Amino acid sequence: MGLRKKVPAGPYTPETHPQMRMPSLQVGSLYIMISVPLPVYLGRQKHSYPTAIPSSPGFPHSTYELDVTSGAYPEEFHWDLYLHTSSTPDGGSGIIYRLRNTGTRPPTYEYDRIPTFRVLTHAQLVGLVRVVSVPRSVVPHLTRYLEWMTEDTAKIAQRSFVWATMAYYRTRLHLAKAMGIRDHTFNQFDISRFTSELLSFAYGEVPGVLLGAETGPRPVIDSWMGAAIDFLEDDDVLATRRKRDELMRLQKERFGAVSACWYQ
């Protein structure tokens, strides 16, 4: 098995990292599911969404999740997880893992696991961002892990954005360990880049949801910060080993020691 990663070379901007649109949902893929809260969707609660990532230097890209957690910044979307488990011509099916505010003060959250069909047609949905992809044979393992992890972490969750983001982070770490894969870019995961990518997508799509101007399935994109686990063909295995050996040779020549390699 091998782990494919798409790590931005520099700070995320829509210009340097264009959205990678996907034509359909893929079985074995885990998505960040972004939707508009029902009171905002129905017009009972007013909220002004930016049309793009704010250009102001004061916008808290790197601390958005902390400010949301502390209440300094509103949680303007529902951030859920969606695992696509079956594809059919009418849109397929999967499982939504979500948190919802119970309306108490201080805020508490209720965890739900919801089997669903045709998720891209849900009324409040802004869109889906794929963050993890595994082969079909790994789907049962991934499902069991998500069933346990999402419910367990929901017990101490304070905001759905932080919960969903860290669930992806934990899932990626778990899969790498369970599959025996060395993910040396894992520690390079940048929450500010990931936040910027999610918000850029959400802010760009939310006007159509609120105005009801768009019909049909909602959009799906592949995250620049996502990871895909694949079975490698023999030629790919050999090529990967050659790249590993070359990397190790260069590191030894330059630094006198090997600090990291890709795969065993």
Short mmCIF file of N, CA and C in Angstrom, two decimals, residues 76-256:
data_model
loop_
_atom_site.label_atom_id
_atom_site.label_comp_id
_atom_site.label_asym_id
_atom_site.label_seq_id
_atom_site.Cartn_x
_atom_site.Cartn_y
_atom_site.Cartn_z
N GLU A 76 -20.24 29.61 11.83
CA GLU A 76 -21.18 30.00 10.79
C GLU A 76 -21.64 28.87 9.90
N PHE A 77 -21.02 27.71 10.02
CA PHE A 77 -21.42 26.52 9.27
C PHE A 77 -21.52 25.33 10.22
N HIS A 78 -22.25 24.31 9.79
CA HIS A 78 -22.14 23.01 10.42
C HIS A 78 -21.00 22.27 9.72
N TRP A 79 -20.08 21.73 10.50
CA TRP A 79 -18.95 20.97 9.96
C TRP A 79 -19.12 19.51 10.38
N ASP A 80 -19.51 18.68 9.43
CA ASP A 80 -19.76 17.28 9.71
C ASP A 80 -18.79 16.40 8.93
N LEU A 81 -18.86 15.11 9.16
CA LEU A 81 -18.09 14.13 8.40
C LEU A 81 -19.06 13.25 7.62
N TYR A 82 -18.68 12.92 6.39
CA TYR A 82 -19.51 12.03 5.58
C TYR A 82 -18.63 10.96 4.96
N LEU A 83 -18.98 9.69 5.18
CA LEU A 83 -18.28 8.56 4.58
C LEU A 83 -19.16 7.96 3.51
N HIS A 84 -18.67 7.96 2.25
CA HIS A 84 -19.46 7.42 1.14
C HIS A 84 -19.19 5.93 1.02
N THR A 85 -20.24 5.12 1.16
CA THR A 85 -20.08 3.67 1.22
C THR A 85 -20.68 2.92 0.04
N SER A 86 -21.52 3.58 -0.75
CA SER A 86 -22.16 2.88 -1.87
C SER A 86 -22.50 3.87 -2.97
N SER A 87 -22.19 3.51 -4.20
CA SER A 87 -22.49 4.37 -5.34
C SER A 87 -23.58 3.74 -6.20
N THR A 88 -24.57 4.54 -6.54
CA THR A 88 -25.66 4.14 -7.43
C THR A 88 -25.95 5.30 -8.37
N PRO A 89 -26.65 5.05 -9.48
CA PRO A 89 -26.94 6.14 -10.42
C PRO A 89 -27.68 7.32 -9.80
N ASP A 90 -28.42 7.08 -8.71
CA ASP A 90 -29.19 8.18 -8.11
C ASP A 90 -28.43 8.91 -7.01
N GLY A 91 -27.13 8.62 -6.84
CA GLY A 91 -26.34 9.37 -5.87
C GLY A 91 -25.71 8.56 -4.77
N GLY A 92 -26.15 7.33 -4.58
CA GLY A 92 -25.51 6.47 -3.61
C GLY A 92 -25.88 6.77 -2.17
N SER A 93 -25.14 6.17 -1.25
CA SER A 93 -25.46 6.30 0.16
C SER A 93 -24.19 6.32 1.00
N GLY A 94 -24.36 6.69 2.25
CA GLY A 94 -23.22 6.75 3.16
C GLY A 94 -23.68 7.07 4.56
N ILE A 95 -22.74 7.50 5.38
CA ILE A 95 -23.02 7.78 6.79
C ILE A 95 -22.53 9.18 7.14
N ILE A 96 -23.41 9.96 7.78
CA ILE A 96 -23.05 11.28 8.29
C ILE A 96 -22.75 11.16 9.78
N TYR A 97 -21.62 11.70 10.19
CA TYR A 97 -21.27 11.82 11.61
C TYR A 97 -21.30 13.31 11.93
N ARG A 98 -22.10 13.69 12.92
CA ARG A 98 -22.28 15.13 13.14
C ARG A 98 -22.46 15.48 14.61
N LEU A 99 -22.23 16.77 14.90
CA LEU A 99 -22.53 17.37 16.19
C LEU A 99 -23.55 18.47 15.98
N ARG A 100 -24.46 18.63 16.94
CA ARG A 100 -25.41 19.74 16.89
C ARG A 100 -25.52 20.36 18.27
N ASN A 101 -25.55 21.69 18.27
CA ASN A 101 -25.70 22.44 19.51
C ASN A 101 -27.09 22.19 20.08
N THR A 102 -27.14 21.88 21.37
CA THR A 102 -28.43 21.60 22.01
C THR A 102 -29.14 22.86 22.47
N GLY A 103 -28.49 24.02 22.31
CA GLY A 103 -29.13 25.28 22.68
C GLY A 103 -28.95 25.66 24.14
N THR A 104 -28.13 24.93 24.87
CA THR A 104 -27.91 25.23 26.28
C THR A 104 -26.81 26.26 26.46
N ARG A 105 -26.73 26.82 27.66
CA ARG A 105 -25.66 27.75 28.03
C ARG A 105 -25.06 27.29 29.35
N PRO A 106 -23.75 26.98 29.40
CA PRO A 106 -22.81 27.01 28.27
C PRO A 106 -23.18 25.96 27.23
N PRO A 107 -22.70 26.14 25.99
CA PRO A 107 -23.11 25.26 24.91
C PRO A 107 -22.68 23.81 25.12
N THR A 108 -23.59 22.90 24.83
CA THR A 108 -23.28 21.48 24.80
C THR A 108 -23.71 20.93 23.45
N TYR A 109 -23.15 19.77 23.09
CA TYR A 109 -23.38 19.23 21.75
C TYR A 109 -23.88 17.80 21.82
N GLU A 110 -24.71 17.48 20.86
CA GLU A 110 -25.27 16.14 20.74
C GLU A 110 -24.69 15.47 19.51
N TYR A 111 -24.26 14.23 19.66
CA TYR A 111 -23.64 13.47 18.57
C TYR A 111 -24.69 12.62 17.86
N ASP A 112 -24.61 12.59 16.53
CA ASP A 112 -25.50 11.77 15.73
C ASP A 112 -24.71 10.99 14.69
N ARG A 113 -25.15 9.78 14.42
CA ARG A 113 -24.66 8.98 13.31
C ARG A 113 -25.87 8.69 12.44
N ILE A 114 -25.86 9.20 11.19
CA ILE A 114 -27.07 9.16 10.37
C ILE A 114 -26.79 8.50 9.02
N PRO A 115 -27.30 7.30 8.78
CA PRO A 115 -27.24 6.73 7.42
C PRO A 115 -28.08 7.61 6.49
N THR A 116 -27.58 7.87 5.30
CA THR A 116 -28.27 8.80 4.41
C THR A 116 -28.13 8.39 2.96
N PHE A 117 -29.02 8.91 2.13
CA PHE A 117 -29.00 8.67 0.69
C PHE A 117 -28.92 10.01 -0.04
N ARG A 118 -28.31 10.01 -1.20
CA ARG A 118 -28.26 11.19 -2.08
C ARG A 118 -27.86 12.45 -1.30
N VAL A 119 -26.75 12.37 -0.64
CA VAL A 119 -26.32 13.46 0.25
C VAL A 119 -26.13 14.77 -0.49
N LEU A 120 -25.76 14.73 -1.76
CA LEU A 120 -25.49 15.96 -2.51
C LEU A 120 -26.75 16.76 -2.82
N THR A 121 -27.91 16.19 -2.54
CA THR A 121 -29.17 16.90 -2.78
C THR A 121 -29.75 17.51 -1.50
N HIS A 122 -29.06 17.38 -0.39
CA HIS A 122 -29.57 17.94 0.87
C HIS A 122 -29.68 19.46 0.78
N ALA A 123 -30.78 20.00 1.27
CA ALA A 123 -31.12 21.41 1.06
C ALA A 123 -30.10 22.38 1.65
N GLN A 124 -29.62 22.13 2.85
CA GLN A 124 -28.72 23.08 3.52
C GLN A 124 -27.26 22.89 3.14
N LEU A 125 -26.98 21.88 2.32
CA LEU A 125 -25.60 21.53 2.02
C LEU A 125 -24.91 22.59 1.17
N VAL A 126 -23.73 23.01 1.60
CA VAL A 126 -22.88 23.91 0.81
C VAL A 126 -22.01 23.10 -0.14
N GLY A 127 -21.41 22.04 0.37
CA GLY A 127 -20.58 21.17 -0.46
C GLY A 127 -19.78 20.21 0.38
N LEU A 128 -19.05 19.33 -0.29
CA LEU A 128 -18.23 18.33 0.37
C LEU A 128 -16.77 18.49 -0.04
N VAL A 129 -15.87 18.27 0.91
CA VAL A 129 -14.43 18.36 0.66
C VAL A 129 -13.80 17.01 1.02
N ARG A 130 -13.27 16.32 0.01
CA ARG A 130 -12.68 15.00 0.29
C ARG A 130 -11.33 15.15 0.97
N VAL A 131 -11.15 14.41 2.07
CA VAL A 131 -9.89 14.49 2.82
C VAL A 131 -9.17 13.15 2.92
N VAL A 132 -9.90 12.05 2.80
CA VAL A 132 -9.28 10.72 2.88
C VAL A 132 -9.94 9.81 1.86
N SER A 133 -9.12 8.97 1.22
CA SER A 133 -9.63 7.98 0.28
C SER A 133 -8.92 6.66 0.52
N VAL A 134 -9.69 5.57 0.61
CA VAL A 134 -9.10 4.25 0.83
C VAL A 134 -9.70 3.26 -0.17
N PRO A 135 -9.02 2.15 -0.44
CA PRO A 135 -9.60 1.11 -1.31
C PRO A 135 -10.86 0.52 -0.68
N ARG A 136 -11.73 -0.06 -1.53
CA ARG A 136 -12.98 -0.63 -1.03
C ARG A 136 -12.75 -1.66 0.07
N SER A 137 -11.68 -2.43 -0.05
CA SER A 137 -11.42 -3.47 0.94
C SER A 137 -11.12 -2.91 2.33
N VAL A 138 -10.75 -1.65 2.39
CA VAL A 138 -10.41 -1.02 3.68
C VAL A 138 -11.62 -0.31 4.28
N VAL A 139 -12.71 -0.16 3.52
CA VAL A 139 -13.88 0.58 3.99
C VAL A 139 -14.45 0.01 5.30
N PRO A 140 -14.59 -1.31 5.46
CA PRO A 140 -15.11 -1.81 6.75
C PRO A 140 -14.23 -1.40 7.93
N HIS A 141 -12.92 -1.46 7.75
CA HIS A 141 -12.01 -1.04 8.83
C HIS A 141 -12.17 0.45 9.13
N LEU A 142 -12.22 1.27 8.07
CA LEU A 142 -12.38 2.71 8.27
C LEU A 142 -13.71 3.01 8.95
N THR A 143 -14.77 2.31 8.56
CA THR A 143 -16.08 2.54 9.16
C THR A 143 -16.06 2.23 10.65
N ARG A 144 -15.49 1.09 11.02
CA ARG A 144 -15.42 0.73 12.44
C ARG A 144 -14.64 1.77 13.24
N TYR A 145 -13.56 2.24 12.67
CA TYR A 145 -12.77 3.24 13.38
C TYR A 145 -13.55 4.54 13.56
N LEU A 146 -14.21 4.99 12.50
CA LEU A 146 -14.99 6.23 12.58
C LEU A 146 -16.14 6.11 13.57
N GLU A 147 -16.78 4.93 13.62
CA GLU A 147 -17.89 4.72 14.55
C GLU A 147 -17.42 4.96 15.98
N TRP A 148 -16.25 4.43 16.30
CA TRP A 148 -15.72 4.57 17.65
C TRP A 148 -15.17 5.97 17.90
N MET A 149 -14.31 6.44 17.00
CA MET A 149 -13.58 7.68 17.23
C MET A 149 -14.49 8.90 17.26
N THR A 150 -15.44 9.00 16.33
CA THR A 150 -16.29 10.20 16.28
C THR A 150 -17.17 10.31 17.53
N GLU A 151 -17.70 9.19 17.99
CA GLU A 151 -18.53 9.24 19.20
C GLU A 151 -17.69 9.53 20.43
N ASP A 152 -16.50 8.93 20.50
CA ASP A 152 -15.65 9.13 21.67
C ASP A 152 -15.18 10.58 21.78
N THR A 153 -14.76 11.18 20.67
CA THR A 153 -14.27 12.56 20.71
C THR A 153 -15.40 13.56 20.87
N ALA A 154 -16.62 13.17 20.50
CA ALA A 154 -17.76 14.08 20.65
C ALA A 154 -18.06 14.40 22.11
N LYS A 155 -17.62 13.54 23.02
CA LYS A 155 -17.92 13.73 24.44
C LYS A 155 -17.28 15.00 24.99
N ILE A 156 -16.15 15.40 24.40
CA ILE A 156 -15.45 16.59 24.91
C ILE A 156 -15.43 17.72 23.88
N ALA A 157 -16.15 17.55 22.77
CA ALA A 157 -16.11 18.55 21.70
C ALA A 157 -16.81 19.83 22.13
N GLN A 158 -16.26 20.96 21.69
CA GLN A 158 -16.83 22.26 21.99
C GLN A 158 -17.34 22.98 20.75
N ARG A 159 -16.84 22.64 19.59
CA ARG A 159 -17.32 23.21 18.33
C ARG A 159 -17.16 22.17 17.24
N SER A 160 -18.10 22.16 16.28
CA SER A 160 -18.06 21.13 15.24
C SER A 160 -16.89 21.32 14.29
N PHE A 161 -16.42 22.56 14.10
CA PHE A 161 -15.28 22.78 13.20
C PHE A 161 -14.04 22.09 13.74
N VAL A 162 -13.77 22.29 15.00
CA VAL A 162 -12.59 21.68 15.62
C VAL A 162 -12.74 20.16 15.65
N TRP A 163 -13.93 19.70 15.98
CA TRP A 163 -14.19 18.25 16.06
C TRP A 163 -13.97 17.57 14.71
N ALA A 164 -14.53 18.14 13.63
CA ALA A 164 -14.40 17.53 12.31
C ALA A 164 -12.96 17.58 11.81
N THR A 165 -12.29 18.71 12.03
CA THR A 165 -10.90 18.84 11.58
C THR A 165 -9.99 17.85 12.29
N MET A 166 -10.14 17.74 13.60
CA MET A 166 -9.30 16.81 14.35
C MET A 166 -9.67 15.37 14.07
N ALA A 167 -10.92 15.11 13.71
CA ALA A 167 -11.30 13.75 13.33
C ALA A 167 -10.56 13.32 12.07
N TYR A 168 -10.44 14.23 11.10
CA TYR A 168 -9.64 13.92 9.91
C TYR A 168 -8.19 13.68 10.29
N TYR A 169 -7.67 14.53 11.14
CA TYR A 169 -6.27 14.41 11.57
C TYR A 169 -6.02 13.05 12.23
N ARG A 170 -6.93 12.65 13.12
CA ARG A 170 -6.77 11.37 13.81
C ARG A 170 -6.95 10.19 12.84
N THR A 171 -7.89 10.32 11.92
CA THR A 171 -8.12 9.24 10.96
C THR A 171 -6.90 9.02 10.08
N ARG A 172 -6.31 10.09 9.63
CA ARG A 172 -5.11 9.96 8.79
C ARG A 172 -3.98 9.29 9.56
N LEU A 173 -3.78 9.69 10.80
CA LEU A 173 -2.73 9.08 11.61
C LEU A 173 -3.02 7.60 11.84
N HIS A 174 -4.27 7.28 12.15
CA HIS A 174 -4.65 5.89 12.41
C HIS A 174 -4.43 5.01 11.18
N LEU A 175 -4.87 5.48 10.03
CA LEU A 175 -4.74 4.67 8.81
C LEU A 175 -3.28 4.41 8.47
N ALA A 176 -2.45 5.43 8.61
CA ALA A 176 -1.04 5.25 8.31
C ALA A 176 -0.43 4.18 9.21
N LYS A 177 -0.77 4.22 10.49
CA LYS A 177 -0.24 3.23 11.42
C LYS A 177 -0.82 1.85 11.16
N ALA A 178 -2.14 1.78 10.94
CA ALA A 178 -2.80 0.49 10.75
C ALA A 178 -2.35 -0.20 9.47
N MET A 179 -2.07 0.59 8.43
CA MET A 179 -1.66 0.03 7.15
C MET A 179 -0.15 -0.12 7.03
N GLY A 180 0.58 0.27 8.07
CA GLY A 180 2.03 0.16 8.03
C GLY A 180 2.69 1.11 7.07
N ILE A 181 2.14 2.32 6.96
CA ILE A 181 2.65 3.32 6.01
C ILE A 181 3.35 4.44 6.76
N ARG A 182 4.49 4.84 6.27
CA ARG A 182 5.21 5.98 6.86
C ARG A 182 4.74 7.27 6.20
N ASP A 183 4.03 8.07 6.94
CA ASP A 183 3.49 9.34 6.44
C ASP A 183 4.35 10.46 7.01
N HIS A 184 5.44 10.79 6.31
CA HIS A 184 6.38 11.76 6.86
C HIS A 184 5.90 13.20 6.69
N THR A 185 4.82 13.43 5.94
CA THR A 185 4.28 14.78 5.84
C THR A 185 3.18 15.02 6.87
N PHE A 186 2.86 13.99 7.66
CA PHE A 186 1.78 14.12 8.64
C PHE A 186 2.03 15.28 9.59
N ASN A 187 3.26 15.38 10.09
CA ASN A 187 3.58 16.45 11.04
C ASN A 187 3.68 17.81 10.37
N GLN A 188 3.61 17.85 9.03
CA GLN A 188 3.62 19.12 8.32
C GLN A 188 2.21 19.65 8.08
N PHE A 189 1.20 18.91 8.55
CA PHE A 189 -0.18 19.34 8.36
C PHE A 189 -0.36 20.72 8.97
N ASP A 190 -0.85 21.66 8.17
CA ASP A 190 -0.97 23.06 8.57
C ASP A 190 -2.45 23.41 8.71
N ILE A 191 -2.90 23.61 9.93
CA ILE A 191 -4.31 23.89 10.16
C ILE A 191 -4.75 25.19 9.51
N SER A 192 -3.85 26.17 9.41
CA SER A 192 -4.23 27.45 8.81
C SER A 192 -4.47 27.29 7.31
N ARG A 193 -3.65 26.49 6.63
CA ARG A 193 -3.86 26.22 5.21
C ARG A 193 -5.18 25.47 5.00
N PHE A 194 -5.40 24.47 5.84
CA PHE A 194 -6.62 23.68 5.72
C PHE A 194 -7.85 24.54 5.96
N THR A 195 -7.79 25.39 6.98
CA THR A 195 -8.90 26.30 7.27
C THR A 195 -9.17 27.23 6.10
N SER A 196 -8.11 27.78 5.53
CA SER A 196 -8.26 28.70 4.40
C SER A 196 -8.91 28.00 3.21
N GLU A 197 -8.50 26.76 2.96
CA GLU A 197 -9.08 26.02 1.84
C GLU A 197 -10.57 25.76 2.06
N LEU A 198 -10.94 25.33 3.26
CA LEU A 198 -12.34 25.05 3.56
C LEU A 198 -13.19 26.31 3.47
N LEU A 199 -12.70 27.41 4.06
CA LEU A 199 -13.48 28.65 4.06
C LEU A 199 -13.60 29.24 2.67
N SER A 200 -12.54 29.16 1.88
CA SER A 200 -12.59 29.68 0.52
C SER A 200 -13.68 28.97 -0.28
N PHE A 201 -13.74 27.66 -0.15
CA PHE A 201 -14.76 26.87 -0.84
C PHE A 201 -16.15 27.21 -0.31
N ALA A 202 -16.30 27.24 1.01
CA ALA A 202 -17.61 27.46 1.61
C ALA A 202 -18.15 28.85 1.29
N TYR A 203 -17.32 29.89 1.43
CA TYR A 203 -17.77 31.25 1.15
C TYR A 203 -18.15 31.42 -0.31
N GLY A 204 -17.46 30.72 -1.19
CA GLY A 204 -17.77 30.84 -2.61
C GLY A 204 -19.08 30.18 -3.00
N GLU A 205 -19.48 29.15 -2.26
CA GLU A 205 -20.67 28.38 -2.63
C GLU A 205 -21.93 28.76 -1.85
N VAL A 206 -21.77 29.38 -0.68
CA VAL A 206 -22.92 29.60 0.18
C VAL A 206 -23.96 30.56 -0.40
N PRO A 207 -23.61 31.58 -1.22
CA PRO A 207 -24.67 32.45 -1.75
C PRO A 207 -25.73 31.70 -2.54
N GLY A 208 -25.32 30.73 -3.34
CA GLY A 208 -26.28 29.96 -4.12
C GLY A 208 -27.22 29.15 -3.25
N VAL A 209 -26.73 28.70 -2.10
CA VAL A 209 -27.57 27.94 -1.17
C VAL A 209 -28.62 28.84 -0.54
N LEU A 210 -28.20 30.02 -0.08
CA LEU A 210 -29.12 30.93 0.61
C LEU A 210 -30.15 31.53 -0.33
N LEU A 211 -29.75 31.78 -1.56
CA LEU A 211 -30.67 32.38 -2.53
C LEU A 211 -31.54 31.34 -3.22
N GLY A 212 -31.20 30.07 -3.05
CA GLY A 212 -31.95 29.02 -3.73
C GLY A 212 -31.80 29.08 -5.23
N ALA A 213 -30.69 29.69 -5.69
CA ALA A 213 -30.51 29.91 -7.12
C ALA A 213 -29.96 28.70 -7.84
N GLU A 214 -29.39 27.76 -7.09
CA GLU A 214 -28.75 26.61 -7.72
C GLU A 214 -29.55 25.34 -7.45
N THR A 215 -29.79 24.59 -8.50
CA THR A 215 -30.48 23.32 -8.37
C THR A 215 -29.53 22.20 -8.75
N GLY A 216 -29.90 20.99 -8.37
CA GLY A 216 -29.04 19.86 -8.69
C GLY A 216 -28.06 19.58 -7.58
N PRO A 217 -27.20 18.59 -7.78
CA PRO A 217 -26.24 18.19 -6.74
C PRO A 217 -25.29 19.31 -6.37
N ARG A 218 -24.92 19.35 -5.10
CA ARG A 218 -23.95 20.33 -4.63
C ARG A 218 -22.54 19.90 -5.01
N PRO A 219 -21.58 20.84 -5.05
CA PRO A 219 -20.24 20.53 -5.54
C PRO A 219 -19.41 19.71 -4.55
N VAL A 220 -18.42 19.01 -5.13
CA VAL A 220 -17.46 18.22 -4.37
C VAL A 220 -16.07 18.60 -4.83
N ILE A 221 -15.15 18.83 -3.89
CA ILE A 221 -13.76 19.10 -4.26
C ILE A 221 -12.84 18.15 -3.49
N ASP A 222 -11.65 17.99 -4.03
CA ASP A 222 -10.61 17.17 -3.41
C ASP A 222 -9.64 18.12 -2.70
N SER A 223 -9.43 17.91 -1.41
CA SER A 223 -8.59 18.82 -0.64
C SER A 223 -7.12 18.71 -1.01
N TRP A 224 -6.44 19.85 -1.06
CA TRP A 224 -4.99 19.88 -1.24
C TRP A 224 -4.30 19.23 -0.05
N MET A 225 -4.95 19.24 1.09
CA MET A 225 -4.36 18.70 2.31
C MET A 225 -4.83 17.28 2.60
N GLY A 226 -5.49 16.65 1.63
CA GLY A 226 -6.01 15.31 1.83
C GLY A 226 -4.96 14.23 1.59
N ALA A 227 -5.36 12.99 1.82
CA ALA A 227 -4.47 11.85 1.63
C ALA A 227 -5.26 10.69 1.07
N ALA A 228 -4.64 9.93 0.17
CA ALA A 228 -5.27 8.76 -0.43
C ALA A 228 -4.38 7.55 -0.24
N ILE A 229 -4.97 6.47 0.25
CA ILE A 229 -4.24 5.21 0.42
C ILE A 229 -4.61 4.30 -0.74
N ASP A 230 -3.61 3.84 -1.46
CA ASP A 230 -3.82 3.00 -2.64
C ASP A 230 -2.99 1.73 -2.54
N PHE A 231 -3.46 0.70 -3.25
CA PHE A 231 -2.62 -0.46 -3.48
C PHE A 231 -1.69 -0.13 -4.63
N LEU A 232 -0.41 -0.36 -4.44
CA LEU A 232 0.57 -0.04 -5.48
C LEU A 232 0.78 -1.22 -6.42
N GLU A 233 0.81 -0.92 -7.73
CA GLU A 233 1.20 -1.94 -8.69
C GLU A 233 2.69 -2.23 -8.54
N ASP A 234 3.13 -3.36 -9.10
CA ASP A 234 4.54 -3.75 -8.96
C ASP A 234 5.48 -2.66 -9.46
N ASP A 235 5.15 -2.06 -10.61
CA ASP A 235 6.02 -1.01 -11.16
C ASP A 235 6.06 0.19 -10.23
N ASP A 236 4.91 0.51 -9.61
CA ASP A 236 4.87 1.64 -8.69
C ASP A 236 5.70 1.36 -7.43
N VAL A 237 5.66 0.11 -6.98
CA VAL A 237 6.46 -0.26 -5.81
C VAL A 237 7.93 -0.07 -6.09
N LEU A 238 8.37 -0.56 -7.26
CA LEU A 238 9.78 -0.43 -7.62
C LEU A 238 10.18 1.04 -7.76
N ALA A 239 9.31 1.83 -8.40
CA ALA A 239 9.61 3.25 -8.58
C ALA A 239 9.68 3.96 -7.23
N THR A 240 8.79 3.61 -6.32
CA THR A 240 8.78 4.22 -5.00
C THR A 240 10.05 3.87 -4.23
N ARG A 241 10.47 2.61 -4.33
CA ARG A 241 11.70 2.20 -3.64
C ARG A 241 12.91 2.93 -4.21
N ARG A 242 12.93 3.12 -5.53
CA ARG A 242 14.05 3.85 -6.13
C ARG A 242 14.08 5.29 -5.63
N LYS A 243 12.91 5.91 -5.54
CA LYS A 243 12.84 7.28 -5.03
C LYS A 243 13.29 7.33 -3.57
N ARG A 244 12.86 6.33 -2.80
CA ARG A 244 13.28 6.26 -1.40
C ARG A 244 14.79 6.14 -1.28
N ASP A 245 15.35 5.23 -2.06
CA ASP A 245 16.80 5.01 -1.99
C ASP A 245 17.58 6.26 -2.41
N GLU A 246 17.07 6.96 -3.44
CA GLU A 246 17.73 8.18 -3.89
C GLU A 246 17.65 9.26 -2.83
N LEU A 247 16.49 9.38 -2.19
CA LEU A 247 16.33 10.37 -1.12
C LEU A 247 17.28 10.08 0.03
N MET A 248 17.38 8.82 0.41
CA MET A 248 18.27 8.45 1.51
C MET A 248 19.73 8.72 1.15
N ARG A 249 20.10 8.44 -0.11
CA ARG A 249 21.47 8.69 -0.55
C ARG A 249 21.81 10.17 -0.48
N LEU A 250 20.89 11.01 -0.99
CA LEU A 250 21.13 12.45 -0.98
C LEU A 250 21.21 12.99 0.45
N GLN A 251 20.33 12.49 1.33
CA GLN A 251 20.37 12.94 2.72
C GLN A 251 21.69 12.56 3.38
N LYS A 252 22.16 11.35 3.10
CA LYS A 252 23.41 10.90 3.72
C LYS A 252 24.59 11.71 3.22
N GLU A 253 24.57 12.04 1.89
CA GLU A 253 25.65 12.85 1.33
C GLU A 253 25.65 14.25 1.91
N ARG A 254 24.47 14.83 2.06
CA ARG A 254 24.37 16.22 2.48
C ARG A 254 24.50 16.39 3.99
N PHE A 255 23.87 15.48 4.74
CA PHE A 255 23.82 15.68 6.19
C PHE A 255 24.62 14.64 6.98
N GLY A 256 25.12 13.63 6.29
CA GLY A 256 25.88 12.60 6.98
C GLY A 256 25.04 11.56 7.69
#
